[in-house]
N, CA, C and O atoms as a GROMACS GRO file, in nm:
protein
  472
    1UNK      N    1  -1.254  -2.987   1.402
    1UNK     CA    2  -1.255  -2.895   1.513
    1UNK      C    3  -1.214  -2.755   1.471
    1UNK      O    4  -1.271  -2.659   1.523
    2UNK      N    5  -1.097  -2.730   1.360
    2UNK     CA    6  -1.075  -2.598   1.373
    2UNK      C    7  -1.117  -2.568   1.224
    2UNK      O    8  -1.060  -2.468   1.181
    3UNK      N    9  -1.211  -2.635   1.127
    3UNK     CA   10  -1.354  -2.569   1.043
    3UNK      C   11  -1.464  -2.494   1.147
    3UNK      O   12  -1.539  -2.400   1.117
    4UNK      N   13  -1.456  -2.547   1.251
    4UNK     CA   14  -1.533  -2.535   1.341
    4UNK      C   15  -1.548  -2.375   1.406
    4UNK      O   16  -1.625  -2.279   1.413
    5UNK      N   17  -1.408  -2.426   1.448
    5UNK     CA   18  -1.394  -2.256   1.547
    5UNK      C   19  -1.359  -2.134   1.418
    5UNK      O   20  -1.368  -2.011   1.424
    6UNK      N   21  -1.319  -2.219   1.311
    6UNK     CA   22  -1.284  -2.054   1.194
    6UNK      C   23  -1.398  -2.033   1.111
    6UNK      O   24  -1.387  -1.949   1.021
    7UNK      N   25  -1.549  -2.121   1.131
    7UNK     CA   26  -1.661  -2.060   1.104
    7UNK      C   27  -1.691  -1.967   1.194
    7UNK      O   28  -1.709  -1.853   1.152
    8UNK      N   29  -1.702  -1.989   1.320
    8UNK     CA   30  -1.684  -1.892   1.403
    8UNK      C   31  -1.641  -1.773   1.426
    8UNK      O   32  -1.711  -1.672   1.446
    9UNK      N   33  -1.481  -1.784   1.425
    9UNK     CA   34  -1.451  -1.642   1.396
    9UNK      C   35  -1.455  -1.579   1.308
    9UNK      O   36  -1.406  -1.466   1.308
   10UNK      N   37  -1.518  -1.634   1.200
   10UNK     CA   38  -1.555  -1.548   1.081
   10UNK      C   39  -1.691  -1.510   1.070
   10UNK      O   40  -1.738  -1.452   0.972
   11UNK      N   41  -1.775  -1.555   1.209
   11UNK     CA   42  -1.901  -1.466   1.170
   11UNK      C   43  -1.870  -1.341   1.280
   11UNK      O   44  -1.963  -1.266   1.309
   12UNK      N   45  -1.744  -1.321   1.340
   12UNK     CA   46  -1.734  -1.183   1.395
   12UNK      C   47  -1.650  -1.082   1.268
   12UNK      O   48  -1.594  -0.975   1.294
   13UNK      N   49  -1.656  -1.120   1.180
   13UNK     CA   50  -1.607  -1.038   1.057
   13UNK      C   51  -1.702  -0.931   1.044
   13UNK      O   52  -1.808  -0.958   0.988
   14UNK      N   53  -1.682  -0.808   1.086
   14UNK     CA   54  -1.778  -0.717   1.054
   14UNK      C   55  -1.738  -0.602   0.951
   14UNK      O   56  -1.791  -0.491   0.945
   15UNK      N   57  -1.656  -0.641   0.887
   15UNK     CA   58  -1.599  -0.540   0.807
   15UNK      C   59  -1.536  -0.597   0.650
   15UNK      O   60  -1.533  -0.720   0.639
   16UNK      N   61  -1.499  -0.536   0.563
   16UNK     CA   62  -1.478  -0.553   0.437
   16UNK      C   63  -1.318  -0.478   0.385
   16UNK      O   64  -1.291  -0.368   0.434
   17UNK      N   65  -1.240  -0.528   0.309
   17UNK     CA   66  -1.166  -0.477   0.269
   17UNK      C   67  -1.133  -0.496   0.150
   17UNK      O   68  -1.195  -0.587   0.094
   18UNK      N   69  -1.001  -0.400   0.045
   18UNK     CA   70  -0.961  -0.386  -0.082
   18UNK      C   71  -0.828  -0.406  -0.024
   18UNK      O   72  -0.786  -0.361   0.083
   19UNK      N   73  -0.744  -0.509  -0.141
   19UNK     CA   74  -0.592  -0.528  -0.087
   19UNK      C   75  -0.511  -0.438  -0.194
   19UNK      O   76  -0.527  -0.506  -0.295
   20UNK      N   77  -0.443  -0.337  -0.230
   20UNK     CA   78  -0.384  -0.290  -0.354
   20UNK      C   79  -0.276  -0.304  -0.309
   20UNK      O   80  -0.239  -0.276  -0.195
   21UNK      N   81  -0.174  -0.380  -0.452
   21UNK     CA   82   0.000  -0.386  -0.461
   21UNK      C   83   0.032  -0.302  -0.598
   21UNK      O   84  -0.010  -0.213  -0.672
   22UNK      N   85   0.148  -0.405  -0.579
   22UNK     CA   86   0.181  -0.422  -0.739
   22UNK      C   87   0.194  -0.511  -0.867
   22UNK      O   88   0.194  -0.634  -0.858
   23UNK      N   89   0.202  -0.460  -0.961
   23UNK     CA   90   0.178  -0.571  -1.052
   23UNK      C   91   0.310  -0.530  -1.149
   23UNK      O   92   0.343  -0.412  -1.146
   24UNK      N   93   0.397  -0.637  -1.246
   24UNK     CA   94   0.518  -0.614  -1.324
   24UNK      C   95   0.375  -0.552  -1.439
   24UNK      O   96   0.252  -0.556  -1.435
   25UNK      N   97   0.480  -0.500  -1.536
   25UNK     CA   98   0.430  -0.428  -1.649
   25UNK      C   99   0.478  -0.418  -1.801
   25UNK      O  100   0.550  -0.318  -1.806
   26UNK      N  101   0.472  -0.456  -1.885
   26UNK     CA  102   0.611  -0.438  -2.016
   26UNK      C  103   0.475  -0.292  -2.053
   26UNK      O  104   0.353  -0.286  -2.038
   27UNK      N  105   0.581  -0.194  -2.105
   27UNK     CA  106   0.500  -0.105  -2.174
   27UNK      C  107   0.559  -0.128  -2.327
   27UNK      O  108   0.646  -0.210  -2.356
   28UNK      N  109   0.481  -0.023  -2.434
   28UNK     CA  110   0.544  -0.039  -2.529
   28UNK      C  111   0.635  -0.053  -2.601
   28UNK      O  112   0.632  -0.086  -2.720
   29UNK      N  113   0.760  -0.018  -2.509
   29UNK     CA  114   0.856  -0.067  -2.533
   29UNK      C  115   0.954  -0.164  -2.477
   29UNK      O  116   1.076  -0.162  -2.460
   30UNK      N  117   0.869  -0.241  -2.456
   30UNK     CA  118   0.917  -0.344  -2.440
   30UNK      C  119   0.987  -0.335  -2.275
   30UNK      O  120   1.032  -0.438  -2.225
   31UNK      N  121   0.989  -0.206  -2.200
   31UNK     CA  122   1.028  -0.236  -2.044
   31UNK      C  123   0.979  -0.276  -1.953
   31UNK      O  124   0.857  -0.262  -1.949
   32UNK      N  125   1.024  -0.321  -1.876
   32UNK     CA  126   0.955  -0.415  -1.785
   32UNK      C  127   0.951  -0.309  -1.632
   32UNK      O  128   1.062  -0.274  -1.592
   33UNK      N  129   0.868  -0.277  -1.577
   33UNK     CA  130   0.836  -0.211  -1.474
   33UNK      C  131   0.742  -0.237  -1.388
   33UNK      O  132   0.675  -0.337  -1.412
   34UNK      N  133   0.708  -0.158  -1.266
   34UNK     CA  134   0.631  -0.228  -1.139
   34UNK      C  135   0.477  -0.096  -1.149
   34UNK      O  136   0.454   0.022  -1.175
   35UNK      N  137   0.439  -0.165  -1.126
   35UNK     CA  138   0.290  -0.047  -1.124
   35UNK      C  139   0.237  -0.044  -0.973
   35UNK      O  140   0.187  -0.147  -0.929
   36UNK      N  141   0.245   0.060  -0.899
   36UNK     CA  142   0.143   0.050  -0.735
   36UNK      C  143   0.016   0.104  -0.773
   36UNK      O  144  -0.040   0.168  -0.862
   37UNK      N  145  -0.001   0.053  -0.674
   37UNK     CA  146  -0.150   0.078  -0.621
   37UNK      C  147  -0.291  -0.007  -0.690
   37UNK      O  148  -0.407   0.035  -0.696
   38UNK      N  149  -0.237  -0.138  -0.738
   38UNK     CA  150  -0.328  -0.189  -0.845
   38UNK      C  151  -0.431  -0.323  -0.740
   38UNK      O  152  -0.389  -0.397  -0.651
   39UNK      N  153  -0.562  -0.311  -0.793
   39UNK     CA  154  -0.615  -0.391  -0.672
   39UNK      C  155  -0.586  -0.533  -0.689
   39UNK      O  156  -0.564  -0.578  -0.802
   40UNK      N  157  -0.586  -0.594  -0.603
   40UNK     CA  158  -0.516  -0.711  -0.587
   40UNK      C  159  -0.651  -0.830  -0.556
   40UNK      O  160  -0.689  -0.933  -0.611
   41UNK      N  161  -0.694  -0.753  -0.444
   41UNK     CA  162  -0.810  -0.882  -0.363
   41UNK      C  163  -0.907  -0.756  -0.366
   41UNK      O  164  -0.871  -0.643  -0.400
   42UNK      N  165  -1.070  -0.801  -0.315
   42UNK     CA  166  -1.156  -0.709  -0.325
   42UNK      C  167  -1.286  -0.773  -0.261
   42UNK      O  168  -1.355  -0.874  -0.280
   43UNK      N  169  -1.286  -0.654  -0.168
   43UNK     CA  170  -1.423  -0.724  -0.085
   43UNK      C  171  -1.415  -0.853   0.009
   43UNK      O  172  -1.500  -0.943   0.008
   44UNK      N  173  -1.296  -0.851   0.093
   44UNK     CA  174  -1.286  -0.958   0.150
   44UNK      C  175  -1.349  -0.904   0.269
   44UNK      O  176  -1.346  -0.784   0.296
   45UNK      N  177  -1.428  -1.025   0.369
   45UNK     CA  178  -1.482  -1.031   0.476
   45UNK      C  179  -1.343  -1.021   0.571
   45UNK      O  180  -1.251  -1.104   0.571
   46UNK      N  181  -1.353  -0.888   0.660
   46UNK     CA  182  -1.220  -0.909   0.783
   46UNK      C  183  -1.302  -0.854   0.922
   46UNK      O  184  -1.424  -0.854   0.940
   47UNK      N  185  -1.220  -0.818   0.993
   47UNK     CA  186  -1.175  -0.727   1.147
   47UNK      C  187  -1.089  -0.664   1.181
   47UNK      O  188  -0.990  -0.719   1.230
   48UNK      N  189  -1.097  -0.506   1.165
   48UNK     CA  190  -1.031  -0.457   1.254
   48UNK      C  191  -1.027  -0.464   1.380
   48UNK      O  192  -1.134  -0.486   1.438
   49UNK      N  193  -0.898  -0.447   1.462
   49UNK     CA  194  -0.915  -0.464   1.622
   49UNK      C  195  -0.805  -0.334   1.648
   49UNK      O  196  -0.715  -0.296   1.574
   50UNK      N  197  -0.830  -0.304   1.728
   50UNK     CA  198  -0.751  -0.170   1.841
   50UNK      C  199  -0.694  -0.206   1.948
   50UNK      O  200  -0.752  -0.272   2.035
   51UNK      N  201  -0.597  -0.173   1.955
   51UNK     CA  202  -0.524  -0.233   2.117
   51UNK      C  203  -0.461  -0.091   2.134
   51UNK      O  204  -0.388  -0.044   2.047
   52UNK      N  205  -0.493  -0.020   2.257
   52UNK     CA  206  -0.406   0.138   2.354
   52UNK      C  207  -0.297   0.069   2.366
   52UNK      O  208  -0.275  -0.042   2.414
   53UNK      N  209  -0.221   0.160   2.308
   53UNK     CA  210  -0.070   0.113   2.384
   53UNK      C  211  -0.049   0.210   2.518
   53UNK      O  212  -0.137   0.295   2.526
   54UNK      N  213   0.062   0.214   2.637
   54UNK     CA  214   0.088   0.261   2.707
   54UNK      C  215   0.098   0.454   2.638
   54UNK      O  216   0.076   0.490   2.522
   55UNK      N  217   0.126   0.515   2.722
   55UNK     CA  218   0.133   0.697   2.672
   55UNK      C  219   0.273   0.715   2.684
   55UNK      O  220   0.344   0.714   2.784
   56UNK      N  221   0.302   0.734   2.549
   56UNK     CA  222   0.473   0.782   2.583
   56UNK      C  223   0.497   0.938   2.634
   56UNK      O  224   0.423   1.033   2.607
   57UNK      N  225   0.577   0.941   2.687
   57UNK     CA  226   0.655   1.096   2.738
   57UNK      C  227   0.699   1.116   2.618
   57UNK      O  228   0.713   1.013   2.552
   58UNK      N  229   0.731   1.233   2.558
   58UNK     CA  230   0.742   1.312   2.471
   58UNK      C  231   0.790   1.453   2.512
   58UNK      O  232   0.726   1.535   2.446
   59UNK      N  233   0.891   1.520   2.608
   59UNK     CA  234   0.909   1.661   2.671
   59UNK      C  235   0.791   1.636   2.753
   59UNK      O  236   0.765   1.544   2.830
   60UNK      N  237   0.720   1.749   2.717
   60UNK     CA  238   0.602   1.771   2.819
   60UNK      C  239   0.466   1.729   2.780
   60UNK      O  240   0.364   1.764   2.838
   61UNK      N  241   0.475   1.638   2.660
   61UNK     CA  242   0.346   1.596   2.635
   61UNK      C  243   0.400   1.443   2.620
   61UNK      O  244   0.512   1.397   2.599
   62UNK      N  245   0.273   1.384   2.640
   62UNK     CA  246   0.256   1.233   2.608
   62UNK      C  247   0.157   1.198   2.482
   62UNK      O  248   0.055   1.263   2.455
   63UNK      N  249   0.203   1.086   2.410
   63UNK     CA  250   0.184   1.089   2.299
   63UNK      C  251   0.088   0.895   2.342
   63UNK      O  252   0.124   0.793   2.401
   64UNK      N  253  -0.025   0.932   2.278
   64UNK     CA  254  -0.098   0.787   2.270
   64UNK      C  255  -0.079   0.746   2.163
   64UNK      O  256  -0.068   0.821   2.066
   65UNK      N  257  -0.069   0.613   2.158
   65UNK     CA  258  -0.063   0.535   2.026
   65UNK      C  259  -0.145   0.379   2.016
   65UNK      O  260  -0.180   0.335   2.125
   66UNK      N  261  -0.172   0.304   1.908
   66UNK     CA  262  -0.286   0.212   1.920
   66UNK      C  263  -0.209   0.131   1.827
   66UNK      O  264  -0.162   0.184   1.726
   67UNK      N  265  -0.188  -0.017   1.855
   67UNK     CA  266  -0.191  -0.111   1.733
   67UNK      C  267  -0.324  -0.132   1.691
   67UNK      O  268  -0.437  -0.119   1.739
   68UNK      N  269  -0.262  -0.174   1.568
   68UNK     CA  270  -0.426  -0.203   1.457
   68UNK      C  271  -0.374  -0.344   1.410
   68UNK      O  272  -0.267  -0.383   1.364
   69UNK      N  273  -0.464  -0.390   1.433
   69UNK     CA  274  -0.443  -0.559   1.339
   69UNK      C  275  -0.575  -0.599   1.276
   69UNK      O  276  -0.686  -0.569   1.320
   70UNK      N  277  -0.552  -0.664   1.180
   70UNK     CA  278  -0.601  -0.670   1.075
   70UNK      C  279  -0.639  -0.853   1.086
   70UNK      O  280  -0.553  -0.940   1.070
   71UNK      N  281  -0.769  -0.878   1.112
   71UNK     CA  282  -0.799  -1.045   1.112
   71UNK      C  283  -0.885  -1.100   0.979
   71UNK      O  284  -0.998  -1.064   0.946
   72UNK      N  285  -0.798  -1.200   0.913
   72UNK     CA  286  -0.903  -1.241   0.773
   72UNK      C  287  -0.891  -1.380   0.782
   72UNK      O  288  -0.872  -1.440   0.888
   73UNK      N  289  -0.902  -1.430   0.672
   73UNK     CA  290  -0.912  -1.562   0.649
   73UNK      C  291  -0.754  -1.611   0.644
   73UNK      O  292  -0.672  -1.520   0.637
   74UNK      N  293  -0.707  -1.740   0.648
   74UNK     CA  294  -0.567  -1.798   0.641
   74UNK      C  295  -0.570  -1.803   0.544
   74UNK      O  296  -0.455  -1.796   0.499
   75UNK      N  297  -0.688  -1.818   0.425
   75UNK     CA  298  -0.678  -1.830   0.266
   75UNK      C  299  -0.627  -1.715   0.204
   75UNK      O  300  -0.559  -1.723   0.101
   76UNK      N  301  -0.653  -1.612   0.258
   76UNK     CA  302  -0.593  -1.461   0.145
   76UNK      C  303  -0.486  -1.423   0.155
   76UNK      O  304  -0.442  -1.390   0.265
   77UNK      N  305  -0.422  -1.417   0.053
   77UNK     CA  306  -0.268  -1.393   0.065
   77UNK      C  307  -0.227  -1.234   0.009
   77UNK      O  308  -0.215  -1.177  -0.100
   78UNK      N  309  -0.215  -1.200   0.163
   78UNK     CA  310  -0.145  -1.056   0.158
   78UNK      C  311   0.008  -1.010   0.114
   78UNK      O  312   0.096  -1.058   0.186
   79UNK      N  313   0.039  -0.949   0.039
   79UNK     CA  314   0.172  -0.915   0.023
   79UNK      C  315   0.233  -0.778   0.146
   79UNK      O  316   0.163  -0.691   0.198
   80UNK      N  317   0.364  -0.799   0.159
   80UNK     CA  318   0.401  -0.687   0.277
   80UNK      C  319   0.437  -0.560   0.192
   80UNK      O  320   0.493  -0.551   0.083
   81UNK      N  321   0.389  -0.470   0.271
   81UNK     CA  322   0.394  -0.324   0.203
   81UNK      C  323   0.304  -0.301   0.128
   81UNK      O  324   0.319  -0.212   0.044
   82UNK      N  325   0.171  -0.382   0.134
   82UNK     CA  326   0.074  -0.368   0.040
   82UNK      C  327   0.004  -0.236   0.104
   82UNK      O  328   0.045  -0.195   0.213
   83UNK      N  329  -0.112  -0.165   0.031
   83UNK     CA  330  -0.238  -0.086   0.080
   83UNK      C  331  -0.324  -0.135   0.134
   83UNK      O  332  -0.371  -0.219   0.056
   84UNK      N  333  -0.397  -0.135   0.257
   84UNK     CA  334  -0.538  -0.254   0.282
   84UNK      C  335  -0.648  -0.102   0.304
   84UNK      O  336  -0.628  -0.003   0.374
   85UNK      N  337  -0.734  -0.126   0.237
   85UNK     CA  338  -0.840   0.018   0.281
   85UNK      C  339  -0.959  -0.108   0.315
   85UNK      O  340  -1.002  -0.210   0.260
   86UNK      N  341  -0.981  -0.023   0.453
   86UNK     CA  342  -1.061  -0.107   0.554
   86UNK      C  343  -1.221  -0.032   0.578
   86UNK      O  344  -1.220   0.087   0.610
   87UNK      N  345  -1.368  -0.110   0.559
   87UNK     CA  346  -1.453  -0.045   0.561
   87UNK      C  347  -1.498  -0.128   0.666
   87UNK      O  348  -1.522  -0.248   0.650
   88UNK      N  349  -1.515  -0.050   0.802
   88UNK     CA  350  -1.603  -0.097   0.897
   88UNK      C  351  -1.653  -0.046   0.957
   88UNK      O  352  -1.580   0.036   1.014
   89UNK      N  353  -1.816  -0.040   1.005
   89UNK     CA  354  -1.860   0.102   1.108
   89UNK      C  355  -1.891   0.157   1.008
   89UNK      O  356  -1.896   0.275   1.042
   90UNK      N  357  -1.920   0.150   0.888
   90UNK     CA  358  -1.986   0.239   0.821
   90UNK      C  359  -1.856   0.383   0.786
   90UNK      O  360  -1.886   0.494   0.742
   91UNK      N  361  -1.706   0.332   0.824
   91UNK     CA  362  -1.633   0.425   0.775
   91UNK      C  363  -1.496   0.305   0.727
   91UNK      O  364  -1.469   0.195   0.777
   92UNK      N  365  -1.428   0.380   0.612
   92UNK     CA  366  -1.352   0.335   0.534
   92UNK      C  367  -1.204   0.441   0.585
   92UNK      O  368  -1.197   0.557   0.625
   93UNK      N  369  -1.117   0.350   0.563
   93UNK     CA  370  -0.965   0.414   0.579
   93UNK      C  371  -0.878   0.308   0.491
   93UNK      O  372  -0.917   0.202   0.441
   94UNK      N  373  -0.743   0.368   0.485
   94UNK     CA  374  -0.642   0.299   0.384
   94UNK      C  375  -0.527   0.282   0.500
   94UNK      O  376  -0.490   0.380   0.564
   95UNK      N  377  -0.486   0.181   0.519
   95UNK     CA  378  -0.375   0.097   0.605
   95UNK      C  379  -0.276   0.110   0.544
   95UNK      O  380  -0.289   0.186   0.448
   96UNK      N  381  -0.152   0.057   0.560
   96UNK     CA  382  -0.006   0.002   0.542
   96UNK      C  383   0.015  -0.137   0.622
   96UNK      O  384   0.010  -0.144   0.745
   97UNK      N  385   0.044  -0.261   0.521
   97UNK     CA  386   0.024  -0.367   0.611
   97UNK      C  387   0.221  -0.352   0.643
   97UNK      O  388   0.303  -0.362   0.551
   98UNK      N  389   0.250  -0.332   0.755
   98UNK     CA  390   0.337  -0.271   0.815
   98UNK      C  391   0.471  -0.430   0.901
   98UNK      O  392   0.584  -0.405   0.945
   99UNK      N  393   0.413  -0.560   0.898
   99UNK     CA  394   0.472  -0.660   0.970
   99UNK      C  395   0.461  -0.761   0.933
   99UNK      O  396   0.426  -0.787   0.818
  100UNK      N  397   0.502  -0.882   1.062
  100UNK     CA  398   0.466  -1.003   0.996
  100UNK      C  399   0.321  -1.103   0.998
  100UNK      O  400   0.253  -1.108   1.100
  101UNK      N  401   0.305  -1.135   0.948
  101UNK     CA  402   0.141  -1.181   0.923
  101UNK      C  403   0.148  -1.305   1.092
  101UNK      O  404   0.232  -1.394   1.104
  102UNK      N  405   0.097  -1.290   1.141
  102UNK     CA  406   0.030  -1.469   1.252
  102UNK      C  407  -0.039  -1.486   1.153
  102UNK      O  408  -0.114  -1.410   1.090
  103UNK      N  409   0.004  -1.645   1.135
  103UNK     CA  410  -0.077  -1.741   1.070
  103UNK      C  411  -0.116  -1.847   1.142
  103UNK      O  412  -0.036  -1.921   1.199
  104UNK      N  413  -0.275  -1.865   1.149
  104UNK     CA  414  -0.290  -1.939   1.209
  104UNK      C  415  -0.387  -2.087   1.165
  104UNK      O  416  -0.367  -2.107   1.045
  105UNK      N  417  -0.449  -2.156   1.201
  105UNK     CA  418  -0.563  -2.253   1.103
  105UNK      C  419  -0.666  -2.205   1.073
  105UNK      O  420  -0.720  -2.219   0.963
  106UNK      N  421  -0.722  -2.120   1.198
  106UNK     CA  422  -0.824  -2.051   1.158
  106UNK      C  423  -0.873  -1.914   1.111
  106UNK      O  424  -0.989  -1.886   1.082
  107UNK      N  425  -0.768  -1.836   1.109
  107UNK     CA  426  -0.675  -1.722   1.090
  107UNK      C  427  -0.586  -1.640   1.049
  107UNK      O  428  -0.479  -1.700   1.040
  108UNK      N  429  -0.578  -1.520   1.015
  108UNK     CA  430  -0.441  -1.463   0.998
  108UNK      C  431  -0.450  -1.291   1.124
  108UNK      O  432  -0.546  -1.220   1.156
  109UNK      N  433  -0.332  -1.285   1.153
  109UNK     CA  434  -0.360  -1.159   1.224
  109UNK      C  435  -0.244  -1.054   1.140
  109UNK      O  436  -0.131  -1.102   1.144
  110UNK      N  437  -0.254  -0.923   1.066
  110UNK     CA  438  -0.189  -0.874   1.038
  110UNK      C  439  -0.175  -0.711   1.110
  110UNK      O  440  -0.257  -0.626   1.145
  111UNK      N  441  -0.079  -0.717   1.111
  111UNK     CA  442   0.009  -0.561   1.231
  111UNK      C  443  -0.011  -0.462   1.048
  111UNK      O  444   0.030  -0.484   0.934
  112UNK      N  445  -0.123  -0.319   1.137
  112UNK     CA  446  -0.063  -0.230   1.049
  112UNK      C  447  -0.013  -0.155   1.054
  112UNK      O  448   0.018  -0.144   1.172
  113UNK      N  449   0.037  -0.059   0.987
  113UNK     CA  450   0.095   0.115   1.021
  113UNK      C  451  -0.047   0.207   1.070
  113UNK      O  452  -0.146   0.217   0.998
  114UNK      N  453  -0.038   0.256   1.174
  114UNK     CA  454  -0.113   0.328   1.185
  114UNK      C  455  -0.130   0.480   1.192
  114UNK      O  456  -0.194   0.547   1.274
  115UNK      N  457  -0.052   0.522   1.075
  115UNK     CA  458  -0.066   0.633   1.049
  115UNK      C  459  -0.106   0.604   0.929
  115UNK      O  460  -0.047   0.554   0.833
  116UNK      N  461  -0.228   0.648   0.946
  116UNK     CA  462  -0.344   0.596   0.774
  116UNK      C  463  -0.351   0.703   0.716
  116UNK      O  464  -0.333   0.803   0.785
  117UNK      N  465  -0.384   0.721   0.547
  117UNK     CA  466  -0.419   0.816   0.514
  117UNK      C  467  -0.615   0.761   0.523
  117UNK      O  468  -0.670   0.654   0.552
  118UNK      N  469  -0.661   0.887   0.484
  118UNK     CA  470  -0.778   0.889   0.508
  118UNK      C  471  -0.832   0.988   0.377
  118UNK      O  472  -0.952   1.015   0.366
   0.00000   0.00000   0.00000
């Protein structure tokens, strides 16, 4: 039953992503250090989704804001604080996976930062 429904929600995957972390490192001398930004996963089938949040007051302006979550497979294993650059719509952006992953059988839902660079 739930091969079932996560074939399913994976043919609403309309989008593609690159996961970049880090990786340990010895350089030539022998130190051991962390390297960012190194790709990790590549070309995975996902979904972005958008949710409006309410308009905050701010003085005299109100400020909109949107969660972004991030839907892939339960198989890919994201690290927290990773980079996710998301291509969907024919446009690409770079995330901050920002929370804790829902895991689900057929699923994962990940919360990002949504202040992306671009």
């Amino acid at each position: 039953m739930f091969e079932y429904a996560r074939k399913m929600l994976e043919k609403t995957y309309t989008g593609k992503c690159n996961i970049y972390g880090t990786e340990l490192f010895t350089d030539e001398n022998g130190i051991t250090d962390e390297r960012e930004g190194v790709l990790v996963k590549s070309n995975i089938p996902c979904f972005l989704s958008y949710e409006s949040n309410p308009v905050i007051i701010q003085g005299n302006y109100g400020v909109a804001t949107s969660t972004i979550v991030l839907f892939l497979s339960p198989d890919i294993e994201v690290p927290l604080n990773s980079e996710i650059e998301v291509t969907q719509n024919g446009i690409t952006k770079k995330y901050k996976h920002s929370g804790e992953i829902a895991m689900y059988r057929t699923h994962q839902e990940i919360t990002l930062d949504s202040e992306r660079k671009t």
